[in-house]
Amino acid sequence: MLTASARLALPDWIHAEVDAAALYPTDEARMALAVRLSALNVERGTGGPFGAAIFDAQGRLLSVGVNRVVPESSSIAHAEMMAYLLAQAATGRARLNDGHPGITLAASGQPCCMCYGATFWAGIDTLLIAASAADVMELTEFDEGPLPADWRGELRQRGITVREGIARGAARAVLAQYARGGGTHY
């Protein structure tokens, strides 16, 4: 018999560590949450060194995600994909900005080729990035996959604003900590 459903879940510690009612009014506050989630995921041994958070135009938290590839045995369980999945479930919208402009994704690492592609269809208006793909590949054994040469331009062409380097040092520190710990790289 074929499997007809699948389930992905964030680690149990998420609810204790994330204040779902808090407002995150600035890019720095939004990125601080994403990077903190990535650090907690490494410290607690619940997945890879990536965190993501999605916010509405007022800075209200819609969802969070951390990398769960190994614990969930799923190549799609990247932090961004987990955040998309959970935000879409919470809002009932496949395109998060459909009738609700101003959706922001804060990602502790530059989205890989899979997460980059999903960003178009998830309905993200602003993409905040901490560590670059070059940082990820320099500090870990992760392969971020092929991106278009002008990936920023492709996002801009689709109306997505990109801001990079927010909390880059803190995100790089999490990547380095993960690599020093001998993390599994997928």
Coordinates of N, CA, C and O in Angstrom, one line a residue:
M1 N 0.8 -1.2 0.0 CA 0.0 0.0 0.0 C 0.9 1.2 0.0 O 1.9 1.3 0.7
L2 N 0.5 2.2 -0.8 CA 1.2 3.5 -0.8 C 0.9 4.4 0.4 O -0.2 4.4 0.9
T3 N 1.9 5.1 0.8 CA 1.7 6.1 1.9 C 0.9 7.2 1.3 O 1.2 7.8 0.3
A4 N -0.2 7.6 2.0 CA -1.1 8.6 1.5 C -1.1 9.9 2.3 O -1.8 10.9 1.9
S5 N -0.3 10.0 3.3 CA -0.1 11.2 4.0 C 1.2 11.2 4.7 O 1.9 10.2 4.9
A6 N 1.7 12.4 5.1 CA 2.9 12.6 5.8 C 2.8 13.7 6.8 O 1.9 14.6 6.6
R7 N 3.6 13.7 7.8 CA 3.5 14.7 8.8 C 4.9 15.2 9.1 O 5.9 14.4 9.3
L8 N 5.1 16.5 9.2 CA 6.3 17.2 9.6 C 6.0 18.0 10.9 O 5.0 18.6 11.0
A9 N 7.0 18.0 11.8 CA 6.7 18.7 13.1 C 8.0 19.4 13.5 O 9.1 19.0 13.3
L10 N 7.8 20.5 14.2 CA 8.9 21.3 14.8 C 9.2 20.6 16.1 O 8.4 19.8 16.7
P11 N 10.4 20.8 16.7 CA 10.7 20.2 18.0 C 9.8 20.7 19.1 O 9.3 21.8 19.0
D12 N 9.7 19.9 20.1 CA 8.8 20.3 21.3 C 9.1 21.6 22.0 O 8.3 22.2 22.5
W13 N 10.4 22.0 21.9 CA 10.8 23.1 22.7 C 10.3 24.5 22.1 O 10.4 25.5 22.7
I14 N 9.8 24.4 20.8 CA 9.4 25.7 20.1 C 8.4 26.5 21.0 O 8.6 27.7 21.1
H15 N 7.4 25.9 21.5 CA 6.4 26.6 22.2 C 6.9 27.3 23.5 O 6.4 28.4 23.8
A16 N 7.8 26.7 24.1 CA 8.4 27.3 25.3 C 9.4 28.5 25.0 O 9.6 29.4 25.8
E17 N 9.9 28.4 23.8 CA 11.0 29.4 23.4 C 10.5 30.6 22.6 O 11.1 31.6 22.4
V18 N 9.3 30.4 22.0 CA 8.8 31.5 21.1 C 7.5 32.1 21.6 O 6.5 31.4 21.9
D19 N 7.6 33.4 21.8 CA 6.4 34.2 22.2 C 5.6 34.5 21.0 O 5.9 35.5 20.3
A20 N 4.5 33.8 20.8 CA 3.7 33.9 19.6 C 2.9 35.2 19.5 O 2.5 35.7 18.5
A21 N 2.8 35.9 20.7 CA 2.0 37.1 20.8 C 2.9 38.4 20.6 O 2.4 39.5 20.5
A22 N 4.2 38.2 20.7 CA 5.1 39.3 20.6 C 5.1 40.0 19.2 O 4.7 39.3 18.2
L23 N 5.4 41.3 19.2 CA 5.5 42.0 17.9 C 7.0 42.1 17.6 O 7.8 42.3 18.5
Y24 N 7.3 42.0 16.3 CA 8.7 42.1 15.8 C 8.7 43.3 14.8 O 8.6 43.0 13.6
P25 N 8.8 44.5 15.3 CA 8.6 45.7 14.4 C 9.8 46.0 13.4 O 9.6 46.7 12.5
T26 N 11.0 45.4 13.7 CA 12.1 45.8 12.8 C 12.7 44.5 12.2 O 12.5 43.4 12.7
D27 N 13.5 44.8 11.1 CA 14.2 43.7 10.5 C 15.1 43.0 11.5 O 15.3 41.8 11.5
E28 N 15.8 43.8 12.3 CA 16.7 43.2 13.3 C 16.0 42.3 14.3 O 16.5 41.3 14.7
A29 N 14.9 42.7 14.8 CA 14.1 41.9 15.7 C 13.6 40.6 15.1 O 13.7 39.5 15.7
R30 N 13.2 40.7 13.8 CA 12.8 39.5 13.1 C 13.9 38.5 12.9 O 13.8 37.3 13.1
M31 N 15.1 39.1 12.5 CA 16.2 38.2 12.3 C 16.8 37.7 13.6 O 17.2 36.5 13.6
A32 N 16.7 38.4 14.6 CA 17.2 37.9 15.9 C 16.4 36.6 16.3 O 17.0 35.7 16.8
L33 N 15.1 36.6 16.0 CA 14.3 35.4 16.3 C 14.8 34.2 15.4 O 15.0 33.1 15.9
A34 N 15.0 34.5 14.1 CA 15.4 33.4 13.2 C 16.7 32.8 13.6 O 16.9 31.6 13.7
V35 N 17.7 33.7 13.9 CA 19.0 33.2 14.3 C 19.0 32.5 15.7 O 19.6 31.5 15.8
R36 N 18.2 33.0 16.6 CA 18.0 32.4 17.9 C 17.5 31.0 17.7 O 17.9 30.0 18.4
L37 N 16.5 30.8 16.9 CA 15.9 29.5 16.6 C 17.0 28.5 16.0 O 17.0 27.4 16.4
S38 N 17.8 29.0 15.1 CA 18.9 28.2 14.6 C 19.8 27.7 15.6 O 20.2 26.6 15.7
A39 N 20.2 28.7 16.5 CA 21.1 28.3 17.6 C 20.5 27.3 18.6 O 21.2 26.3 19.0
L40 N 19.3 27.5 18.9 CA 18.6 26.5 19.8 C 18.5 25.2 19.2 O 18.6 24.1 19.8
N41 N 18.2 25.1 17.9 CA 18.1 23.8 17.2 C 19.5 23.1 17.2 O 19.5 21.9 17.4
V42 N 20.6 23.8 17.1 CA 21.9 23.2 17.2 C 22.2 22.8 18.7 O 22.5 21.6 18.9
E43 N 22.0 23.7 19.6 CA 22.2 23.4 21.0 C 21.5 22.2 21.5 O 22.0 21.4 22.3
R44 N 20.2 22.1 21.1 CA 19.4 21.0 21.6 C 19.5 19.7 20.8 O 18.8 18.7 21.1
G45 N 20.2 19.8 19.7 CA 20.4 18.6 18.8 C 19.2 18.1 18.1 O 19.0 16.9 17.9
T46 N 18.3 19.1 17.7 CA 17.1 18.8 17.1 C 17.0 19.0 15.6 O 16.0 18.9 15.0
G47 N 18.2 19.3 15.0 CA 18.2 19.5 13.6 C 19.4 20.4 13.2 O 20.3 20.7 14.0
G48 N 19.4 20.8 11.9 CA 20.5 21.6 11.4 C 20.5 23.1 11.8 O 19.5 23.5 12.5
P49 N 21.5 23.8 11.4 CA 21.7 25.2 11.9 C 21.0 26.3 11.2 O 21.6 27.3 10.8
F50 N 19.7 26.1 10.9 CA 18.9 27.1 10.2 C 17.6 27.3 10.9 O 17.0 26.4 11.4
G51 N 17.2 28.6 10.9 CA 16.0 29.0 11.5 C 15.3 30.0 10.6 O 16.0 30.7 9.8
A52 N 14.0 30.1 10.6 CA 13.2 31.0 9.8 C 12.0 31.4 10.6 O 11.5 30.7 11.4
A53 N 11.5 32.6 10.2 CA 10.3 33.1 10.8 C 9.5 34.0 9.8 O 10.2 34.7 9.0
I54 N 8.2 33.9 9.8 CA 7.4 34.6 8.9 C 6.5 35.6 9.7 O 5.9 35.2 10.7
F55 N 6.5 36.8 9.2 CA 5.7 37.9 9.9 C 4.8 38.6 8.9 O 5.0 38.7 7.7
D56 N 3.7 39.1 9.5 CA 2.8 39.9 8.6 C 3.3 41.4 8.6 O 4.3 41.7 9.2
A57 N 2.5 42.2 7.9 CA 3.0 43.6 7.7 C 3.1 44.4 9.0 O 3.9 45.4 9.1
Q58 N 2.4 44.0 10.1 CA 2.5 44.7 11.4 C 3.6 44.1 12.3 O 3.8 44.6 13.4
G59 N 4.3 43.1 11.8 CA 5.3 42.5 12.6 C 4.8 41.4 13.5 O 5.5 40.9 14.4
R60 N 3.6 40.9 13.3 CA 3.1 39.8 14.0 C 3.6 38.5 13.5 O 3.7 38.3 12.2
L61 N 4.0 37.6 14.3 CA 4.5 36.3 13.9 C 3.4 35.4 13.4 O 2.4 35.1 14.0
L62 N 3.7 34.9 12.2 CA 2.7 33.9 11.6 C 3.2 32.5 11.8 O 2.4 31.6 12.0
S63 N 4.5 32.3 11.7 CA 5.0 30.9 11.9 C 6.6 31.0 12.1 O 7.2 32.0 11.8
V64 N 7.1 29.9 12.6 CA 8.6 29.7 12.6 C 8.9 28.4 12.0 O 8.0 27.5 11.9
G65 N 10.2 28.2 11.7 CA 10.7 26.9 11.3 C 12.1 26.8 11.6 O 12.8 27.7 11.8
V66 N 12.5 25.5 11.8 CA 13.9 25.2 12.0 C 14.2 24.0 11.1 O 13.2 23.3 10.7
N67 N 15.4 23.7 10.8 CA 15.8 22.6 9.9 C 15.5 21.3 10.7 O 16.0 21.1 11.8
R68 N 14.7 20.4 10.0 CA 14.4 19.2 10.6 C 14.6 18.0 9.6 O 14.0 16.9 9.8
V69 N 15.5 18.2 8.7 CA 15.8 17.2 7.6 C 16.1 15.8 8.2 O 15.4 14.8 7.9
V70 N 17.1 15.7 9.1 CA 17.5 14.4 9.6 C 16.4 13.9 10.6 O 16.0 12.7 10.4
P71 N 16.0 14.6 11.6 CA 15.0 14.1 12.5 C 13.7 13.6 11.8 O 13.0 12.7 12.3
E72 N 13.3 14.3 10.8 CA 12.0 14.0 10.1 C 12.2 13.1 8.9 O 11.3 12.7 8.2
S73 N 13.5 12.7 8.6 CA 13.8 11.9 7.4 C 13.1 12.5 6.1 O 12.5 11.8 5.4
S74 N 13.3 13.8 6.0 CA 12.6 14.5 4.9 C 13.5 15.6 4.3 O 13.8 16.6 5.0
S75 N 13.9 15.5 3.0 CA 14.7 16.5 2.4 C 14.1 17.8 2.3 O 14.7 18.8 2.1
I76 N 12.8 17.9 2.4 CA 12.1 19.2 2.3 C 11.9 19.9 3.6 O 11.4 21.0 3.7
A77 N 12.3 19.3 4.7 CA 12.1 19.9 6.1 C 13.2 20.9 6.4 O 13.7 21.0 7.5
H78 N 13.4 21.8 5.5 CA 14.3 23.0 5.7 C 13.5 24.0 6.5 O 12.3 24.0 6.5
A79 N 14.2 24.9 7.2 CA 13.6 25.9 8.1 C 12.6 26.7 7.3 O 11.5 26.9 7.8
E80 N 12.9 27.2 6.2 CA 12.0 28.0 5.4 C 10.7 27.2 5.0 O 9.6 27.7 5.1
M81 N 11.0 26.0 4.6 CA 9.8 25.2 4.1 C 8.9 24.8 5.3 O 7.7 24.9 5.1
M82 N 9.5 24.6 6.4 CA 8.7 24.3 7.6 C 7.9 25.6 8.0 O 6.7 25.5 8.3
A83 N 8.5 26.8 7.9 CA 7.8 28.0 8.2 C 6.7 28.3 7.2 O 5.6 28.7 7.6
Y84 N 6.9 28.0 5.9 CA 5.9 28.2 4.9 C 4.7 27.3 5.2 O 3.6 27.7 5.2
L85 N 5.0 26.0 5.4 CA 4.0 25.0 5.6 C 3.1 25.4 6.8 O 1.9 25.4 6.7
L86 N 3.7 25.8 7.9 CA 3.0 26.2 9.1 C 2.2 27.5 8.9 O 1.1 27.6 9.4
A87 N 2.8 28.5 8.3 CA 2.1 29.7 8.0 C 0.9 29.5 7.1 O -0.2 30.1 7.3
Q88 N 1.0 28.7 6.1 CA 0.0 28.4 5.2 C -1.2 27.7 5.9 O -2.4 27.9 5.7
A89 N -0.8 26.7 6.8 CA -1.8 26.0 7.5 C -2.6 27.0 8.5 O -3.8 26.9 8.6
A90 N -1.8 27.9 9.1 CA -2.4 28.8 10.1 C -3.3 29.8 9.4 O -4.4 30.2 10.0
T91 N -3.0 30.3 8.2 CA -3.8 31.3 7.6 C -4.8 30.8 6.6 O -5.7 31.5 6.2
G92 N -4.6 29.5 6.1 CA -5.5 28.9 5.1 C -5.2 29.5 3.7 O -6.1 29.4 2.9
R93 N -4.0 30.1 3.6 CA -3.7 30.7 2.3 C -2.4 30.0 1.7 O -1.4 30.1 2.4
A94 N -2.4 29.5 0.5 CA -1.2 29.0 -0.1 C -0.3 30.1 -0.5 O 0.9 29.9 -0.4
R95 N -0.8 31.3 -0.9 CA 0.0 32.5 -1.1 C -0.3 33.4 0.1 O -1.3 33.9 0.2
L96 N 0.7 33.5 0.9 CA 0.5 34.2 2.2 C 0.1 35.7 2.0 O -0.6 36.2 2.8
N97 N 0.6 36.3 0.9 CA 0.3 37.7 0.7 C -1.0 37.9 -0.1 O -1.3 39.1 -0.4
D98 N -1.7 36.9 -0.4 CA -2.9 37.0 -1.2 C -4.0 37.8 -0.3 O -4.5 37.3 0.6
G99 N -4.1 39.1 -0.7 CA -5.0 39.9 0.1 C -4.4 40.4 1.4 O -5.1 41.1 2.2
H100 N -3.2 40.1 1.7 CA -2.5 40.5 2.9 C -1.1 40.8 2.6 O -0.1 40.1 2.9
P101 N -0.8 42.0 1.9 CA 0.5 42.4 1.5 C 1.4 42.6 2.8 O 0.9 42.9 3.9
G102 N 2.7 42.6 2.5 CA 3.7 42.9 3.5 C 4.2 41.7 4.3 O 4.7 41.9 5.4
I103 N 4.2 40.5 3.7 CA 4.7 39.3 4.4 C 6.2 39.3 4.3 O 6.8 39.4 3.2
T104 N 6.9 39.0 5.4 CA 8.3 39.0 5.5 C 8.8 37.6 6.0 O 8.2 37.1 6.9
L105 N 9.8 37.1 5.3 CA 10.5 35.9 5.8 C 11.9 36.3 6.2 O 12.6 36.9 5.5
A106 N 12.2 36.0 7.5 CA 13.6 36.1 8.0 C 14.2 34.8 8.0 O 13.7 33.8 8.6
A107 N 15.3 34.6 7.3 CA 16.0 33.3 7.2 C 17.4 33.5 7.7 O 18.2 34.4 7.3
S108 N 17.8 32.6 8.7 CA 19.2 32.7 9.2 C 20.3 32.4 8.2 O 21.4 32.9 8.4
G109 N 19.9 31.7 7.1 CA 20.9 31.5 6.0 C 20.2 31.7 4.7 O 18.9 31.6 4.6
Q110 N 20.9 32.2 3.7 CA 20.3 32.4 2.4 C 19.6 31.2 2.0 O 20.1 30.1 2.0
P111 N 18.4 31.3 1.5 CA 17.6 30.1 1.0 C 18.4 29.3 0.0 O 19.0 29.9 -1.0
C112 N 18.4 28.0 0.1 CA 19.0 27.1 -0.9 C 18.1 27.2 -2.2 O 17.1 27.9 -2.2
C113 N 18.5 26.4 -3.2 CA 17.7 26.4 -4.4 C 16.3 26.0 -4.2 O 15.4 26.6 -4.8
M114 N 16.0 25.1 -3.4 CA 14.6 24.6 -3.1 C 13.8 25.7 -2.4 O 12.7 26.1 -2.9
C115 N 14.3 26.3 -1.4 CA 13.6 27.3 -0.6 C 13.5 28.6 -1.4 O 12.5 29.3 -1.3
Y116 N 14.5 28.9 -2.2 CA 14.5 30.0 -3.1 C 13.2 29.9 -4.0 O 12.5 30.9 -4.1
G117 N 13.1 28.8 -4.6 CA 12.0 28.6 -5.6 C 10.6 28.7 -4.8 O 9.7 29.3 -5.3
A118 N 10.6 28.1 -3.7 CA 9.3 28.1 -2.9 C 8.9 29.5 -2.5 O 7.7 29.8 -2.3
T119 N 9.9 30.4 -2.3 CA 9.7 31.8 -1.9 C 8.7 32.5 -2.9 O 7.9 33.3 -2.5
F120 N 8.9 32.2 -4.2 CA 8.0 32.9 -5.2 C 6.6 32.5 -4.9 O 5.7 33.4 -4.9
W121 N 6.3 31.3 -4.7 CA 4.9 30.8 -4.6 C 4.3 30.9 -3.2 O 3.1 30.9 -3.1
A122 N 5.1 31.0 -2.2 CA 4.6 31.2 -0.9 C 4.0 32.5 -0.6 O 3.3 32.7 0.4
G123 N 4.3 33.5 -1.4 CA 3.8 34.8 -1.2 C 4.6 35.7 -0.2 O 4.0 36.3 0.7
I124 N 5.8 35.7 -0.5 CA 6.7 36.5 0.4 C 7.0 37.9 -0.3 O 7.3 37.9 -1.5
D125 N 6.9 39.0 0.4 CA 7.1 40.3 -0.1 C 8.5 40.8 0.2 O 9.1 41.5 -0.6
T126 N 9.0 40.4 1.4 CA 10.4 40.8 1.8 C 11.1 39.6 2.3 O 10.6 38.9 3.2
L127 N 12.3 39.4 1.8 CA 13.2 38.3 2.3 C 14.4 38.9 3.0 O 15.2 39.7 2.4
L128 N 14.5 38.6 4.3 CA 15.7 39.0 5.1 C 16.6 37.8 5.2 O 16.2 36.7 5.5
I129 N 17.9 38.1 5.0 CA 18.9 37.0 5.0 C 20.0 37.4 6.0 O 20.5 38.5 5.9
A130 N 20.4 36.5 6.8 CA 21.6 36.7 7.7 C 22.8 36.2 7.0 O 23.5 37.0 6.3
A131 N 23.2 34.9 7.1 CA 24.4 34.4 6.5 C 24.1 34.1 5.0 O 23.0 33.7 4.6
S132 N 25.1 34.4 4.2 CA 25.0 34.1 2.7 C 25.2 32.7 2.4 O 25.7 31.9 3.2
A133 N 24.9 32.3 1.2 CA 25.1 30.9 0.7 C 26.6 30.6 0.8 O 27.1 29.5 1.2
A134 N 27.4 31.6 0.5 CA 28.9 31.4 0.5 C 29.3 31.2 2.0 O 30.2 30.3 2.2
D135 N 28.7 31.9 2.9 CA 29.0 31.6 4.4 C 28.7 30.2 4.7 O 29.5 29.5 5.4
V136 N 27.5 29.7 4.3 CA 27.0 28.4 4.6 C 28.0 27.3 4.1 O 28.4 26.4 4.8
M137 N 28.4 27.5 2.8 CA 29.3 26.5 2.2 C 30.7 26.6 2.7 O 31.4 25.6 2.7
E138 N 31.2 27.8 3.1 CA 32.5 28.0 3.7 C 32.6 27.3 5.1 O 33.6 26.6 5.4
L139 N 31.5 27.4 5.9 CA 31.6 27.0 7.3 C 31.1 25.6 7.5 O 31.3 25.0 8.6
T140 N 30.3 25.0 6.6 CA 29.7 23.7 6.7 C 30.0 22.9 5.5 O 30.6 23.4 4.5
E141 N 29.5 21.7 5.4 CA 29.5 20.8 4.2 C 28.2 20.9 3.4 O 28.1 20.1 2.5
F142 N 27.3 21.8 3.8 CA 26.1 21.9 3.0 C 26.3 22.4 1.6 O 27.2 23.2 1.4
D143 N 25.6 21.8 0.7 CA 25.6 22.3 -0.7 C 24.3 23.0 -0.9 O 23.2 22.3 -0.9
E144 N 24.3 24.3 -1.2 CA 23.1 25.1 -1.3 C 22.4 24.9 -2.7 O 21.4 25.5 -2.9
G145 N 23.0 24.2 -3.6 CA 22.4 24.0 -4.9 C 22.6 25.2 -5.8 O 23.0 26.2 -5.4
P146 N 22.2 25.0 -7.1 CA 22.3 26.0 -8.1 C 21.2 27.1 -7.9 O 20.1 26.8 -7.8
L147 N 21.7 28.3 -8.0 CA 20.8 29.5 -8.0 C 21.1 30.2 -9.3 O 22.2 30.2 -9.8
P148 N 20.1 30.9 -9.8 CA 20.3 31.8 -11.0 C 21.5 32.8 -10.7 O 21.6 33.2 -9.5
A149 N 22.2 33.1 -11.7 CA 23.3 34.1 -11.5 C 22.8 35.4 -10.9 O 23.4 36.0 -10.0
D150 N 21.6 35.8 -11.3 CA 21.0 37.0 -10.8 C 19.8 36.7 -10.0 O 18.7 37.2 -10.2
W151 N 20.1 35.9 -8.9 CA 18.9 35.5 -8.1 C 18.2 36.7 -7.4 O 17.0 36.7 -7.2
R152 N 19.0 37.7 -7.0 CA 18.4 38.9 -6.4 C 17.5 39.6 -7.4 O 16.3 40.0 -7.1
G153 N 17.9 39.7 -8.7 CA 17.1 40.3 -9.7 C 15.9 39.5 -10.0 O 14.8 40.1 -10.3
E154 N 16.0 38.2 -10.0 CA 14.8 37.4 -10.2 C 13.8 37.6 -9.1 O 12.6 37.7 -9.4
L155 N 14.2 37.8 -7.9 CA 13.3 38.0 -6.8 C 12.7 39.4 -7.0 O 11.5 39.6 -6.8
R156 N 13.5 40.4 -7.2 CA 13.0 41.8 -7.5 C 12.0 41.8 -8.6 O 11.0 42.5 -8.5
Q157 N 12.3 41.1 -9.6 CA 11.3 41.1 -10.8 C 10.0 40.6 -10.4 O 9.0 40.9 -11.0
R158 N 9.9 39.7 -9.3 CA 8.7 39.2 -8.8 C 8.1 40.0 -7.7 O 7.2 39.5 -6.9
G159 N 8.7 41.2 -7.4 CA 8.2 42.0 -6.4 C 8.7 41.7 -5.0 O 8.1 42.2 -4.0
I160 N 9.7 40.9 -4.9 CA 10.2 40.6 -3.5 C 11.5 41.4 -3.2 O 12.5 41.4 -4.0
T161 N 11.4 42.1 -2.1 CA 12.6 42.9 -1.7 C 13.5 42.0 -0.9 O 13.1 41.2 -0.1
V162 N 14.8 42.2 -1.1 CA 15.8 41.4 -0.4 C 16.7 42.3 0.4 O 17.2 43.3 -0.1
R163 N 16.9 42.0 1.7 CA 17.8 42.7 2.5 C 18.7 41.6 3.1 O 18.3 40.7 3.7
E164 N 20.1 41.8 2.9 CA 21.0 40.8 3.3 C 22.0 41.3 4.4 O 22.1 42.5 4.7
G165 N 22.6 40.3 5.1 CA 23.6 40.6 6.1 C 23.1 41.0 7.5 O 23.9 41.4 8.3
I166 N 21.8 40.9 7.7 CA 21.3 41.3 9.0 C 21.7 40.2 10.0 O 21.3 39.0 9.8
A167 N 22.4 40.5 11.0 CA 22.9 39.5 12.1 C 23.7 38.4 11.4 O 23.8 37.3 11.9
R168 N 24.5 38.8 10.4 CA 25.3 37.8 9.7 C 26.3 37.2 10.6 O 26.5 36.0 10.6
G169 N 27.0 38.0 11.5 CA 28.0 37.4 12.4 C 27.4 36.4 13.3 O 28.0 35.3 13.5
A170 N 26.2 36.6 13.9 CA 25.6 35.7 14.8 C 25.2 34.4 14.0 O 25.4 33.3 14.6
A171 N 24.7 34.5 12.8 CA 24.3 33.4 12.0 C 25.6 32.5 11.6 O 25.5 31.3 11.7
R172 N 26.7 33.2 11.3 CA 27.9 32.5 11.0 C 28.4 31.7 12.2 O 28.9 30.6 12.1
A173 N 28.2 32.3 13.4 CA 28.7 31.7 14.6 C 27.9 30.4 14.8 O 28.5 29.3 15.3
V174 N 26.6 30.4 14.5 CA 25.8 29.1 14.7 C 26.3 28.1 13.7 O 26.4 26.9 14.0
L175 N 26.5 28.5 12.5 CA 27.0 27.6 11.4 C 28.3 26.9 11.9 O 28.5 25.7 11.8
A176 N 29.2 27.7 12.4 CA 30.5 27.3 12.9 C 30.4 26.3 14.0 O 31.1 25.3 14.1
Q177 N 29.5 26.6 15.0 CA 29.2 25.8 16.1 C 28.7 24.4 15.6 O 29.2 23.4 16.1
Y178 N 27.8 24.4 14.7 CA 27.3 23.2 14.2 C 28.4 22.3 13.5 O 28.5 21.1 13.8
A179 N 29.2 23.0 12.7 CA 30.3 22.2 12.1 C 31.3 21.7 13.1 O 31.7 20.5 12.9
R180 N 31.6 22.4 14.1 CA 32.5 22.0 15.2 C 31.9 20.8 15.9 O 32.7 19.9 16.3
G181 N 30.6 20.7 16.0 CA 30.0 19.6 16.6 C 29.8 18.3 15.8 O 29.3 17.3 16.2
G182 N 30.2 18.4 14.5 CA 30.2 17.3 13.7 C 28.8 17.0 13.1 O 28.4 15.8 12.9
G183 N 28.0 18.0 13.0 CA 26.6 17.8 12.5 C 26.5 17.0 11.2 O 27.4 17.0 10.4
T184 N 25.3 16.4 11.1 CA 25.0 15.7 9.8 C 24.6 16.7 8.8 O 23.8 17.5 9.0
H185 N 25.2 16.6 7.6 CA 25.0 17.5 6.5 C 24.2 17.0 5.4 O 24.7 16.1 4.7
Y186 N 23.0 17.5 5.2 CA 22.2 17.1 4.1 C 21.7 18.4 3.4 O 21.5 19.4 4.0

